[in-house]
Amino acid sequence: MELASFLNAQQQQAVEHLKGPLLVIAGAGSGKTRVIEYRVLNLIANGVPPGQVLLLTFTRRAAKEMLSRAAKRDPKAAEVEGGTFHAFGVKVLRQFAGHLGIKENFTVLDQADAEEALHRCATDLKFYEGPNRFPQKASLQKILSMATNKRLAIGQVLEAEYPNFIDCRPQLEQLREVYSQFKLEKSYFDYDDLLLYLRLLLGQEAVRVHLGNQYRYLMVDEYQDTNLLQGEIVGLLGAEHQNVMVVGDDAQSIYGFRGAYHQNILDFPGKFKNTRIIKLEANYRSTQEILDLSNGVLGGMEKAYEKHLKSAEGRQGDKPKLLFFKEPAEEAVFVADAIQEFYHQGESLYEMAVLFRSSYLSFHLQTELAKRRIPFDVFGGKKFSDTAHVKDLLAFLKILANPKDELAWNRCLMLLPGVGPKTAQKLIGQLVGRSSLVEMKAVFDTLGENAKYKTQSVKWIKALVEAQSQARDLGEAYLFLLNAYLPVLEDQYDNWQQRKKDLEMLAQIAARYQSIEELLTDFALEPPEREVSEVMGIYKEEGRVTLSTIHSAKGLEWGNVFLIGMIEGLFPSAYALKSDEGLEEELRLFYVAVTRAKSRLFLTLTHYGFSGGITQFNKPSRFLDQPGIQSHLESPAERTSPAPKPELPKIGLNKEELLAKLAELYQAKGG
DNA sequence: CCTACTCAGTAGCCT
DNA sequence: ACTGAGTAGG
Ligand SMILES: Nc1ncnc2c1ncn2[C@@H]1O[C@H](COP(=O)(O)OP(=O)(O)OP(=O)(O)O)[C@@H](O)[C@H]1O
């Protein structure tokens, strides 16, 4: 392989470094991802069996992309073990399940499932009955998760983030214990458990040696967004052989809310003695104008970064533009117009992205694009699998996979009219004592005739039994369940037809899987993004515009990028303004956003916004006031201040007059 | 005792 | 739009 034709000198050094610890730390667009790709190939070319290489990435998508690109040059690269820390945790945990007395087909709880489970434990412990306020389920999950990922005591998390709940510390500690027991008993693992148990297993000398021998070469991408727990995992996985390469950019650490510890990357050389450090200097992605702005963003940070982004090839282009609009609909029209214009100039839709801080900022644009039949994909925000009806059907599938899944039963039973928490619990008490669906059927068959939920629940258990015994594949099994669920769906939702379509689409996805466990695990670890109608029409050539949160755009690049919603309180987010670190992370997020663009970059905002049911005046993001940023933006000569509201015309109508006018209008005029 | 309904308050980023 | 609190009613 002639590396020199694909890599610069520093990249080659990194790719040719095969043994011992290596840290590649470099700015955005400097070719870090490319280094990983070629290092995988180089390891294989040097005789390393691909199965001995472990590549941990931030999303499963990233791992898949890197490995499939590498596999084009050497098919063996496809055999490399790649995925997220969480996915790797699942894999290892399934291998060792037998030794830990847990079911091999354990269920992975997503965040909402974990919240439900926590809520149940807290309710059982009667923590909501006392006179003191106890955190809501979402906060419970966040507090415990933060403690796990940052390796902090619950008290420390409370002090730092939830001082108002500081008195709940003993209860929260008890809750964590009960919740852990509950999960272990039922073979549930939430996201944090996947890391925690992996860490626990690696704490066993024998496991550490075993995995160290199995995976002789470890690579970690986006290392700046790993947390302390993941840092420990890397330390243990690499302890045997020290062949650990981590890659990242400390200025791109944007997952603090998930416990990311950007110091991890700076501490790496301390953890692994004799670490070789390689810095990549040249940027291959963007024009110098875009990089000037990026450098301006870096310059606005508290922390001084020595890096200075410079285009490798001296690429020149337009200065990034800052544009103001009256309201979101107008902003959407501008973006859609520009997309169409670029498309007609010959740009592929794949080279266009619209980025935003929060997913709801894209709603207007979604409407506008759909209206114009411009195909697009949405990343980030509410997932397809977060919607109630999809979760309902997944609960049925969970029961099919594991008839003793109490949380799934609870969700399903609560859908029955006449069944609330108490009845559901009572039924579950009877159900879990039985070992199969067929035996469970008796519970419903023997219900008193006056139980109004009897008919429906008997239909359900019948469908479950049939799905288990008669279906030839998962697609068929799914249809049994869907048909049983439909009456309740139609009852529950006004827009059931739309939801039914979603569930039919889920049928297609389900049919692609061999086993339910696989499907459920995939849905938990990498939920499908919200599907968007397959609009065709005038855009025959393939290609789709990307609409993405900045977080989900990490590591990606496009020729044309629109960053919308540059509004104070939205970006930087009001939540983040509470602390200096919060604001600093927003700036890093801004840096990530602008460095996604190769050639053209637009920042937009609107004067009016809509929030909490009222129209508001927006203030431009404070980022735009920073001189180092402003000077690299081309904006309208004068900043159009919000148009003053026109004076209201004076009219005076009293109640009688109003009623008389109303009566006039009520005069029927239609056919 | 339990469920179903109404109302008020709030709305982030992800595995 | 969606959640939790509070209350009316089975
Ligand atoms: N040596 C090179 N010569 C030419 N182009 C390169 C070279 N290295 C990388 N590139 C290209 O530069 C762009 C950015 O590279 P890459 O995605 O690897 O950067 P990165 O450092 O991972 O960026 P980020 O930190 O934003 O994820 C890609 O389009 C890549 O193909």
XYZ file of C-alpha atoms (C1' of nucleotides) and ligand atoms in Angstrom:
727
model
C 0.000 0.000 0.000
C 1.398 3.373 -1.023
C 0.456 5.398 2.052
C 2.042 8.603 0.831
C -0.597 9.131 -1.823
C -3.368 9.230 0.786
C -1.682 10.635 3.870
C 0.593 13.460 4.880
C 3.793 12.848 6.825
C 2.260 13.037 10.311
C -0.659 10.857 9.318
C 1.767 8.282 7.977
C 3.699 8.267 11.216
C 0.488 7.522 13.091
C -0.523 4.809 10.654
C 2.888 3.180 10.838
C 2.970 3.224 14.621
C 1.798 -0.321 15.284
C 2.839 -1.139 18.835
C 2.596 0.811 22.058
C 0.382 3.704 23.165
C -0.374 6.459 20.673
C -2.318 9.680 21.014
C -3.412 11.564 17.929
C -4.697 14.954 18.943
C -5.659 17.395 16.254
C -8.167 19.985 15.145
C -11.301 19.444 13.111
C -10.938 18.187 9.569
C -7.281 17.317 9.935
C -7.733 13.734 8.813
C -7.976 11.894 12.124
C -10.692 9.595 10.897
C -8.656 8.816 7.834
C -5.737 7.856 10.067
C -7.868 5.295 11.887
C -9.087 3.845 8.636
C -5.581 3.399 7.236
C -4.136 2.185 10.502
C -6.689 -0.627 10.508
C -5.543 -1.509 7.007
C -1.906 -1.249 7.950
C -2.297 -3.516 10.963
C -3.909 -6.127 8.758
C -1.243 -5.678 6.097
C 1.336 -6.382 8.807
C -0.271 -9.709 9.587
C -2.496 -8.791 12.521
C -5.652 -10.930 12.364
C -8.581 -8.511 11.980
C -10.403 -10.184 14.861
C -7.678 -8.908 17.189
C -8.455 -5.294 16.388
C -11.085 -3.491 18.450
C -12.348 -0.103 17.273
C -14.494 1.838 19.722
C -16.376 4.806 18.318
C -19.001 7.243 19.397
C -21.822 5.852 17.319
C -22.251 2.478 15.676
C -22.776 4.324 12.438
C -19.277 5.824 12.641
C -17.685 2.405 13.187
C -19.627 0.875 10.349
C -18.687 3.673 7.967
C -14.993 3.584 8.760
C -14.771 -0.180 8.514
C -16.773 -0.457 5.325
C -14.601 2.217 3.707
C -11.525 0.293 4.802
C -13.078 -2.958 3.590
C -13.182 -1.540 0.078
C -9.386 -1.663 0.075
C -9.111 -4.893 2.049
C -12.206 -7.022 2.667
C -10.615 -8.392 5.821
C -11.249 -5.036 7.503
C -14.904 -5.995 7.747
C -13.949 -8.606 10.342
C -12.602 -5.977 12.721
C -14.647 -5.667 15.910
C -16.141 -2.193 15.856
C -18.886 -0.333 17.696
C -19.690 1.832 20.676
C -18.538 1.167 24.227
C -22.132 0.275 25.004
C -22.417 -2.223 22.166
C -19.115 -3.759 23.177
C -20.437 -3.974 26.735
C -23.459 -5.923 25.486
C -21.234 -8.308 23.575
C -18.949 -9.042 26.501
C -21.817 -9.252 28.939
C -23.637 -11.798 26.803
C -20.461 -13.884 26.692
C -20.098 -13.855 30.442
C -23.808 -13.975 31.270
C -23.626 -17.607 32.292
C -20.835 -16.895 34.777
C -22.795 -14.083 36.381
C -26.095 -15.878 36.690
C -27.891 -13.538 34.329
C -29.953 -14.433 31.286
C -27.964 -14.409 28.098
C -30.859 -12.725 26.341
C -31.090 -9.925 28.895
C -32.995 -6.803 27.930
C -31.298 -3.447 27.390
C -33.323 -0.627 28.913
C -33.304 2.612 27.006
C -33.545 5.889 28.862
C -37.343 5.924 29.001
C -37.426 2.305 30.201
C -34.876 3.115 32.874
C -36.978 6.062 34.010
C -40.047 3.830 34.287
C -38.164 1.216 36.242
C -36.734 3.830 38.589
C -40.136 5.343 39.079
C -41.532 1.974 40.042
C -38.760 1.316 42.518
C -39.169 4.771 44.046
C -42.928 4.289 44.285
C -42.488 0.889 45.909
C -40.159 2.505 48.411
C -42.891 5.081 49.069
C -40.534 7.947 48.327
C -43.334 9.948 46.763
C -45.556 9.726 49.831
C -43.559 11.755 52.313
C -43.983 15.496 52.838
C -40.744 16.306 51.010
C -40.557 16.637 47.267
C -38.700 13.763 45.643
C -37.125 14.105 42.169
C -39.255 13.121 39.178
C -38.311 10.039 37.253
C -36.332 11.899 34.580
C -34.230 13.610 37.227
C -33.731 10.357 39.111
C -32.317 8.788 35.985
C -30.084 11.773 35.289
C -28.690 11.939 38.811
C -27.829 8.247 39.016
C -26.461 8.219 35.488
C -24.241 11.206 36.103
C -22.876 9.594 39.259
C -22.063 6.395 37.367
C -20.463 7.995 34.337
C -18.439 10.532 36.259
C -17.606 8.071 39.049
C -18.969 10.477 41.634
C -20.878 9.926 44.840
C -24.573 10.713 44.605
C -24.036 13.502 47.129
C -21.466 15.134 44.881
C -23.827 15.105 41.910
C -26.577 16.615 44.030
C -24.310 19.345 45.311
C -23.138 20.252 41.846
C -26.344 19.937 39.850
C -29.369 19.462 42.103
C -28.716 21.393 45.328
C -32.461 21.588 45.979
C -32.581 17.819 46.398
C -29.555 17.571 48.644
C -31.736 16.212 51.480
C -32.788 13.260 49.330
C -29.295 11.813 49.305
C -29.978 8.852 51.647
C -33.129 7.932 49.752
C -31.363 8.166 46.412
C -28.606 5.912 47.677
C -31.177 3.398 48.827
C -33.001 3.744 45.531
C -29.827 2.978 43.597
C -29.370 -0.207 45.599
C -32.938 -1.356 45.130
C -32.888 -0.450 41.438
C -29.656 -2.408 40.921
C -31.116 -5.433 42.650
C -34.321 -5.178 40.666
C -32.424 -5.068 37.373
C -30.155 -7.945 38.275
C -33.078 -10.093 39.327
C -34.984 -9.420 36.123
C -31.960 -9.376 33.815
C -32.362 -5.744 32.814
C -29.384 -3.584 31.959
C -29.627 0.133 31.368
C -27.065 2.048 29.309
C -24.919 2.817 32.318
C -24.944 -0.806 33.440
C -23.425 -1.821 30.127
C -20.359 0.268 30.959
C -20.445 -0.432 34.662
C -20.567 -4.214 34.302
C -17.925 -4.124 31.601
C -15.739 -2.190 34.017
C -16.613 -4.645 36.777
C -15.698 -7.643 34.631
C -12.425 -6.022 33.607
C -11.656 -5.597 37.289
C -11.321 -9.388 37.384
C -7.742 -10.212 36.511
C -8.736 -13.263 34.459
C -11.236 -11.367 32.347
C -8.827 -8.540 31.764
C -6.153 -10.924 30.527
C -8.653 -12.824 28.423
C -9.983 -9.722 26.660
C -6.501 -8.244 26.416
C -5.392 -11.323 24.521
C -8.473 -11.427 22.369
C -8.142 -7.780 21.342
C -4.441 -7.053 20.996
C -4.982 -3.693 19.287
C -7.384 -1.111 20.614
C -8.391 2.111 18.893
C -10.757 4.748 20.239
C -12.184 7.584 18.190
C -13.623 10.845 19.596
C -11.700 10.230 22.796
C -12.458 13.755 24.065
C -16.050 12.675 24.593
C -15.390 9.592 26.653
C -16.141 9.745 30.346
C -14.135 8.660 33.356
C -15.740 5.222 33.396
C -14.910 4.692 29.738
C -11.401 5.976 30.400
C -11.005 3.269 33.031
C -12.287 0.668 30.598
C -9.702 1.740 28.030
C -6.978 1.595 30.681
C -7.945 -1.957 31.606
C -8.452 -3.210 28.059
C -4.999 -1.921 27.140
C -3.192 -2.973 30.301
C -2.009 -6.290 28.876
C -0.450 -5.072 25.672
C -0.347 -1.239 25.727
C -1.323 -1.226 22.059
C -3.813 1.549 22.466
C -4.398 4.375 20.044
C -6.791 7.154 20.930
C -7.817 9.963 18.645
C -9.584 13.207 19.374
C -9.761 16.959 19.611
C -10.156 18.457 23.064
C -11.903 21.482 21.540
C -14.675 19.203 20.261
C -15.804 17.826 23.610
C -19.567 18.350 23.553
C -21.064 15.549 25.608
C -20.585 16.917 29.113
C -24.247 16.186 29.864
C -23.438 12.531 29.454
C -20.479 12.744 31.752
C -17.806 13.301 29.098
C -14.544 14.292 30.687
C -12.440 16.125 28.140
C -9.459 15.920 30.436
C -9.380 12.176 29.586
C -7.552 12.872 26.369
C -4.994 15.098 28.075
C -4.495 12.534 30.834
C -3.903 9.693 28.384
C -0.100 10.006 28.317
C -0.145 9.831 32.123
C -2.168 6.631 32.036
C -0.012 4.950 29.407
C 3.694 5.495 29.917
C 5.772 6.297 26.843
C 2.800 7.455 24.829
C 3.735 8.746 21.423
C 1.890 11.982 20.711
C 1.196 13.009 17.142
C -0.433 16.282 16.193
C -1.968 16.879 12.787
C -1.712 20.461 11.683
C -3.299 20.813 8.261
C -7.004 20.974 7.570
C -8.221 19.189 4.457
C -11.888 19.978 4.782
C -12.706 23.655 4.681
C -11.875 26.893 2.948
C -9.622 29.269 4.829
C -12.587 31.657 5.304
C -14.453 29.001 7.244
C -11.340 28.135 9.200
C -10.789 31.814 10.069
C -14.212 31.841 11.664
C -13.471 28.546 13.428
C -10.269 30.013 14.807
C -12.284 33.007 15.967
C -14.571 30.657 17.878
C -11.575 28.916 19.452
C -10.172 32.317 20.392
C -13.361 33.196 22.263
C -12.948 30.312 24.675
C -11.708 30.650 28.231
C -9.245 27.869 27.718
C -6.422 28.845 25.412
C -5.930 26.416 22.559
C -2.647 26.469 20.738
C -4.137 24.988 17.643
C -4.758 27.189 14.688
C -6.596 25.706 11.766
C -5.016 26.204 8.404
C -6.133 24.903 5.059
C -3.666 22.354 3.720
C -4.289 23.270 0.158
C -4.866 26.975 0.662
C -8.515 26.609 -0.308
C -10.302 29.927 -0.760
C -13.991 30.632 -0.828
C -16.795 32.898 0.320
C -16.783 34.441 3.751
C -19.422 32.750 5.928
C -22.659 34.744 5.873
C -24.805 35.872 8.746
C -28.458 36.457 7.823
C -31.415 37.823 9.768
C -35.052 36.971 9.149
C -38.298 38.144 10.586
C -39.656 34.779 11.657
C -38.865 31.069 11.445
C -41.090 30.496 8.419
C -39.127 33.105 6.491
C -35.827 31.552 7.558
C -37.117 28.187 6.317
C -38.061 29.673 2.967
C -34.588 31.139 2.577
C -32.876 27.834 3.360
C -35.147 25.879 1.044
C -34.592 28.445 -1.734
C -30.835 28.233 -1.296
C -30.905 24.449 -1.332
C -32.870 24.468 -4.561
C -30.570 27.036 -6.083
C -27.430 25.058 -5.223
C -29.080 21.901 -6.474
C -29.814 23.498 -9.821
C -26.203 24.623 -9.955
C -25.294 20.945 -9.843
C -24.626 20.335 -6.159
C -25.802 17.009 -4.782
C -28.350 17.108 -1.984
C -25.930 14.891 -0.078
C -23.645 17.933 0.133
C -26.201 20.036 1.991
C -26.910 20.068 5.672
C -28.919 22.183 8.031
C -27.661 22.110 11.602
C -29.309 23.321 14.801
C -28.836 23.284 18.571
C -32.234 21.747 19.350
C -34.262 19.587 17.071
C -37.484 21.576 17.273
C -35.721 24.456 15.542
C -36.031 22.431 12.340
C -39.808 21.961 12.388
C -40.573 24.898 10.114
C -37.924 23.802 7.666
C -39.254 20.252 7.615
C -42.643 21.590 6.625
C -41.132 23.791 3.945
C -38.972 21.020 2.460
C -41.877 18.581 2.451
C -44.023 21.172 0.693
C -41.400 21.508 -2.036
C -40.873 17.757 -2.178
C -37.200 18.039 -1.382
C -36.127 14.746 0.213
C -34.423 14.992 3.593
C -33.351 12.916 6.592
C -33.583 14.098 10.170
C -30.980 13.145 12.763
C -31.291 13.805 16.436
C -34.248 14.764 18.530
C -37.147 12.455 19.169
C -36.540 9.048 17.727
C -39.066 6.952 15.884
C -38.800 4.450 18.722
C -39.565 7.105 21.340
C -43.160 7.455 20.244
C -45.783 5.832 22.441
C -47.264 3.501 19.840
C -43.865 2.137 18.783
C -42.921 1.589 22.405
C -46.221 -0.210 22.916
C -45.480 -2.667 20.141
C -41.905 -3.117 21.270
C -43.319 -4.030 24.676
C -45.321 -6.835 23.058
C -42.174 -8.028 21.329
C -40.335 -7.932 24.637
C -42.976 -10.181 26.180
C -42.593 -12.569 23.289
C -38.828 -12.616 23.834
C -39.133 -12.930 27.584
C -42.621 -13.659 28.965
C -41.436 -12.676 32.429
C -40.546 -9.138 31.407
C -42.523 -7.261 34.042
C -41.871 -3.798 32.706
C -43.149 -4.817 29.299
C -46.226 -6.469 30.772
C -46.870 -3.382 32.834
C -46.773 -1.141 29.780
C -49.144 -3.392 27.825
C -51.614 -4.035 30.608
C -51.889 -0.337 31.407
C -53.194 0.183 27.892
C -56.329 -1.785 28.695
C -59.305 0.344 29.627
C -60.105 -0.291 33.260
C -56.575 -1.264 34.155
C -54.428 1.101 36.186
C -51.269 0.597 38.208
C -52.914 -1.561 40.863
C -54.682 -4.000 38.593
C -51.618 -4.241 36.391
C -49.448 -5.103 39.375
C -51.953 -7.690 40.565
C -52.031 -9.386 37.195
C -48.255 -9.295 36.874
C -47.992 -10.935 40.264
C -49.930 -13.882 38.871
C -48.170 -13.889 35.515
C -44.562 -14.060 36.626
C -45.221 -17.208 38.616
C -45.827 -19.067 35.360
C -43.105 -20.151 33.045
C -44.659 -19.878 29.600
C -47.135 -17.848 27.619
C -49.437 -20.846 27.366
C -49.589 -21.114 31.136
C -50.056 -17.390 31.427
C -53.110 -17.620 29.228
C -54.975 -19.188 32.146
C -54.603 -15.978 34.138
C -56.713 -14.122 31.595
C -59.098 -17.006 30.810
C -60.074 -17.267 34.446
C -60.782 -13.556 34.859
C -64.315 -12.824 36.064
C -66.686 -12.051 33.188
C -67.364 -8.634 34.677
C -63.779 -7.496 34.198
C -64.290 -5.196 31.229
C -60.758 -5.714 30.017
C -61.191 -9.478 29.794
C -62.097 -9.740 26.099
C -59.227 -7.595 24.924
C -56.626 -9.173 27.187
C -57.633 -12.679 26.151
C -57.173 -11.627 22.522
C -53.741 -10.353 23.363
C -52.479 -13.449 25.078
C -53.904 -15.541 22.236
C -51.972 -13.430 19.750
C -48.813 -13.810 21.812
C -49.206 -17.577 21.928
C -49.886 -17.711 18.206
C -46.933 -15.450 17.442
C -44.791 -17.873 19.368
C -46.157 -21.143 18.015
C -47.409 -20.432 14.497
C -45.296 -17.663 13.034
C -42.556 -18.852 10.712
C -40.465 -15.742 11.067
C -40.278 -12.525 12.985
C -42.235 -10.609 10.366
C -45.198 -12.957 10.789
C -44.972 -12.946 14.551
C -45.022 -9.166 14.463
C -48.209 -9.124 12.415
C -50.038 -11.271 14.988
C -49.111 -8.719 17.631
C -49.896 -5.703 15.474
C -53.377 -6.983 14.697
C -54.050 -7.629 18.359
C -52.871 -4.140 19.277
C -54.734 -2.207 16.570
C -58.127 -1.955 18.331
C -56.468 -0.295 21.313
C -54.469 2.006 19.042
C -57.615 3.167 17.266
C -59.278 3.747 20.593
C -56.458 5.669 22.114
C -55.321 8.097 19.432
C -57.133 10.500 17.171
C -54.317 10.233 14.645
C -54.233 6.447 14.727
C -54.009 6.180 10.964
C -50.682 7.963 10.884
C -49.456 5.811 13.749
C -50.671 2.664 12.049
C -48.462 3.549 9.084
C -45.489 3.820 11.435
C -46.240 0.389 12.799
C -46.497 -1.082 9.338
C -43.110 0.367 8.585
C -41.839 -1.237 11.774
C -43.103 -4.528 10.351
C -40.695 -4.136 7.455
C -37.835 -3.494 9.822
C -38.791 -6.423 12.040
C -38.909 -8.775 9.078
C -35.222 -8.108 8.454
C -34.193 -9.649 11.775
C -33.547 -13.258 12.668
C -34.285 -12.943 16.367
C -36.291 -10.636 18.597
C -33.358 -10.171 20.965
C -31.282 -8.816 18.134
C -34.012 -6.423 17.092
C -34.611 -5.195 20.621
C -30.916 -4.706 21.320
C -30.477 -2.769 18.095
C -33.435 -0.583 18.905
C -31.947 0.188 22.293
C -28.376 0.798 21.144
C -29.016 2.463 17.831
C -32.644 3.410 17.431
C -33.670 4.120 13.842
C -33.912 7.840 13.212
C -37.299 9.284 12.498
C -38.178 8.097 9.018
C -39.131 10.793 6.608
C -41.555 10.281 3.772
C -39.918 9.021 0.643
C -40.801 12.063 -1.415
C -39.683 11.896 -5.021
C -41.210 14.164 -7.571
C -38.876 16.575 -9.322
C -35.779 15.309 -7.548
C -35.202 12.178 -9.546
C -31.518 12.052 -8.991
C -30.808 10.431 -5.699
C -29.617 12.480 -2.786
C -31.109 13.826 0.404
C -30.613 16.925 2.472
C -29.438 16.287 6.021
C -31.178 17.985 8.929
C -29.255 17.307 12.090
C -28.586 18.450 15.600
C -25.016 19.612 15.975
C -24.384 16.738 18.359
C -25.384 14.184 15.761
C -23.298 15.912 13.093
C -20.074 15.129 14.907
C -17.400 13.794 12.586
C -19.389 14.492 9.411
C -18.898 17.065 6.633
C -20.875 18.734 3.845
C -20.129 21.189 1.074
C -22.909 23.564 2.152
C -23.943 24.043 5.737
C -26.743 26.183 7.187
C -26.598 26.774 10.915
C -30.035 28.009 11.906
C -31.414 29.437 15.136
C -28.426 31.527 16.248
C -30.505 32.948 19.060
C -29.532 33.778 22.613
C -31.129 31.267 24.959
C -31.322 28.646 22.231
C -27.693 28.717 21.193
C -26.105 29.062 23.671
C -28.882 27.154 25.365
C -30.394 28.806 28.434
C -29.728 25.583 30.354
C -26.039 25.896 29.746
C -25.758 29.472 30.933
C -25.872 28.501 34.578
C -22.170 27.759 34.668
C -18.968 28.859 32.984
C -18.228 25.298 31.919
C -21.677 25.117 30.375
C -21.051 28.190 28.259
C -17.610 26.940 27.282
C -19.167 23.704 26.049
C -21.674 25.668 23.963
C -18.730 27.418 22.344
C -17.124 24.061 21.568
C -20.438 23.017 20.078
C -20.382 26.147 17.918
C -16.857 25.192 16.849
C -18.019 21.701 15.893
C -20.895 23.202 13.897
C -18.868 25.621 11.789
C -16.105 23.107 11.112
C -18.582 20.748 9.393
C -18.644 22.992 6.306
C -16.340 22.475 3.367
C -17.180 25.429 1.108
C -20.232 27.435 2.052
C -21.516 28.328 5.479
C -24.587 30.349 6.467
C -25.610 31.343 9.967
C -29.201 32.468 10.357
C -31.544 33.741 13.019
C -34.995 35.252 13.329
C -36.244 38.302 15.187
C -39.432 36.682 16.365
C -39.780 33.313 17.886
C -42.509 31.248 19.405
C -42.167 29.691 22.784
C -44.470 28.793 25.613
C -47.425 29.734 23.459
C -46.424 33.367 22.978
C -44.463 35.226 20.358
C -41.196 36.615 21.599
C -38.483 38.975 20.543
C -35.254 37.113 20.015
C -31.870 38.420 20.917
C -29.045 37.338 18.608
C -26.719 34.773 20.121
C -24.006 36.312 22.274
C -21.493 34.410 20.145
C -22.185 36.815 17.312
C -21.090 39.766 19.444
C -17.571 38.469 19.889
C -15.275 40.583 17.700
C -13.126 37.582 16.756
C -16.232 35.939 15.367
C -18.055 38.939 13.949
C -15.079 39.991 11.851
C -15.112 36.705 9.958
C -18.780 36.910 9.082
C -20.310 38.786 6.248
C -23.503 40.368 7.491
C -25.884 43.031 6.286
C -24.310 46.494 6.462
C -26.388 47.480 9.432
C -27.828 44.955 11.799
C -31.499 45.249 11.128
C -32.914 45.712 14.566
C -36.323 44.158 15.033
C -38.868 46.123 13.078
C -40.815 48.239 15.539
C -44.312 46.953 15.930
C -46.663 49.160 13.903
C -49.055 51.257 15.965
C -52.413 49.593 16.373
C -55.228 51.433 14.639
C -57.639 52.878 17.169
C -61.022 51.199 17.181
C -63.641 51.207 19.908
C -66.379 48.616 20.118
C -68.333 47.943 23.285
C -69.836 44.600 24.201
C -73.237 45.284 22.650
C -71.637 46.332 19.405
C -69.445 43.250 19.444
C -72.410 40.966 19.966
C -74.324 42.708 17.186
C -71.374 42.256 14.806
C -71.145 38.622 15.807
C -74.819 38.089 15.064
C -74.189 39.618 11.636
C -71.364 37.182 10.997
C -73.453 34.234 12.147
C -75.898 34.946 9.311
C -75.484 31.864 7.170
C -73.936 32.719 3.839
C -72.894 29.346 2.473
C -74.984 27.108 0.204
C -60.238 1.282 46.666
C -59.105 2.282 41.935
C -59.362 4.513 37.352
C -60.233 8.349 34.217
C -60.431 12.819 33.479
C -59.088 17.967 33.715
C -55.868 21.328 34.347
C -51.576 23.713 34.786
C -46.830 23.928 33.922
C -42.951 23.054 30.855
C -40.561 22.186 26.547
C -31.944 20.007 25.388
C -28.143 17.691 23.373
C -27.326 11.050 23.234
C -25.915 5.696 24.143
C -47.061 18.679 22.504
C -46.644 15.963 27.053
C -46.169 15.154 32.076
C -47.724 15.117 36.794
C -51.050 16.748 40.351
C -55.471 16.863 41.860
C -60.269 15.501 41.821
C -64.624 13.395 40.249
C -66.834 9.239 39.772
C -67.211 4.002 39.187
N -3.884 13.499 3.625
C -5.035 13.925 3.092
N -5.084 14.433 1.875
C -6.256 14.874 1.349
N -7.417 14.836 1.975
C -7.457 14.343 3.223
C -6.274 13.855 3.847
N -6.615 13.423 5.085
C -7.945 13.621 5.215
N -8.466 14.166 4.110
C -9.875 14.553 3.902
O -10.166 15.631 4.781
C -11.505 15.560 5.289
C -11.490 15.518 6.796
O -10.878 14.351 7.260
P -11.372 13.541 8.533
O -12.845 13.374 8.500
O -10.540 12.338 8.659
O -11.008 14.610 9.651
P -11.184 14.520 11.193
O -9.909 14.985 11.776
O -11.658 13.187 11.601
O -12.275 15.626 11.448
P -13.274 15.822 12.685
O -12.444 16.106 13.880
O -14.074 17.003 12.275
O -14.056 14.574 12.798
C -12.093 14.318 4.686
O -12.857 14.684 3.569
C -10.870 13.489 4.278
O -11.182 12.650 3.194
